[in-house]
Short mmCIF file of C-alpha atoms in Angstrom, two decimals:
data_model
loop_
_atom_site.label_atom_id
_atom_site.label_comp_id
_atom_site.label_asym_id
_atom_site.label_seq_id
_atom_site.Cartn_x
_atom_site.Cartn_y
_atom_site.Cartn_z
CA UNK A 1 0.26 -0.12 -0.18
CA UNK A 2 2.47 2.47 0.93
CA UNK A 3 4.46 1.89 -2.35
CA UNK A 4 1.70 2.63 -4.32
CA UNK A 5 -0.39 5.38 -2.56
CA UNK A 6 2.07 6.55 0.06
CA UNK A 7 -0.10 9.81 1.03
CA UNK A 8 -3.23 7.30 1.52
CA UNK A 9 -4.17 5.63 4.88
CA UNK A 10 -6.83 2.77 4.18
CA UNK A 11 -9.23 2.81 6.68
CA UNK A 12 -12.15 0.30 5.49
CA UNK A 13 -12.58 -2.31 2.97
CA UNK A 14 -15.27 -4.04 1.17
CA UNK A 15 -14.08 -6.98 -0.55
CA UNK A 16 -11.77 -5.79 -3.13
CA UNK A 17 -13.04 -2.03 -2.80
CA UNK A 18 -10.39 -0.45 -0.24
CA UNK A 19 -11.65 3.09 1.19
CA UNK A 20 -8.95 5.70 2.27
CA UNK A 21 -8.28 9.12 3.92
CA UNK A 22 -5.73 10.84 2.26
CA UNK A 23 -2.97 12.61 4.34
CA UNK A 24 -3.68 16.40 5.53
CA UNK A 25 -7.52 16.18 4.19
CA UNK A 26 -10.53 14.53 5.37
CA UNK A 27 -11.79 13.23 1.95
CA UNK A 28 -12.57 9.68 1.68
CA UNK A 29 -11.42 8.05 -1.32
CA UNK A 30 -12.04 4.42 -2.90
CA UNK A 31 -10.46 2.45 -5.31
CA UNK A 32 -10.01 -1.46 -6.35
CA UNK A 33 -7.28 -3.08 -4.25
CA UNK A 34 -5.99 -4.59 -7.41
CA UNK A 35 -5.46 -1.50 -8.73
CA UNK A 36 -3.69 0.82 -6.80
CA UNK A 37 -0.99 3.26 -8.41
CA UNK A 38 -2.73 2.57 -11.68
CA UNK A 39 -6.07 4.27 -11.64
CA UNK A 40 -6.97 7.60 -9.84
CA UNK A 41 -8.77 7.59 -6.65
CA UNK A 42 -12.56 8.21 -6.48
CA UNK A 43 -14.21 10.46 -3.78
CA UNK A 44 -16.44 8.48 -1.93
CA UNK A 45 -17.19 11.80 0.95
CA UNK A 46 -16.09 14.73 2.13
CA UNK A 47 -15.62 13.73 5.62
CA UNK A 48 -15.77 10.57 7.71
CA UNK A 49 -19.17 11.91 9.40
CA UNK A 50 -20.50 11.74 5.23
CA UNK A 51 -18.72 8.56 4.66
CA UNK A 52 -20.00 6.79 7.79
CA UNK A 53 -23.55 7.90 6.91
CA UNK A 54 -23.84 6.46 3.45
CA UNK A 55 -26.78 4.02 2.98
CA UNK A 56 -24.46 1.78 0.10
CA UNK A 57 -21.33 1.23 1.99
CA UNK A 58 -22.72 -1.83 3.91
CA UNK A 59 -21.49 -3.14 6.91
CA UNK A 60 -17.83 -1.79 6.85
#
């Protein structure tokens, strides 16, 4: 993880989908764990509260 996305900390996982917070921000991102470093991160929420309130996240 630190080799491919050193500025991100993984905070949750749902199958092959990882959820990350970027260093120095509150924004939550997601990415396919098999594609780290090759695909851009997708913005999921502007902060952890919004992330936790999303209904489509499931039981992370």
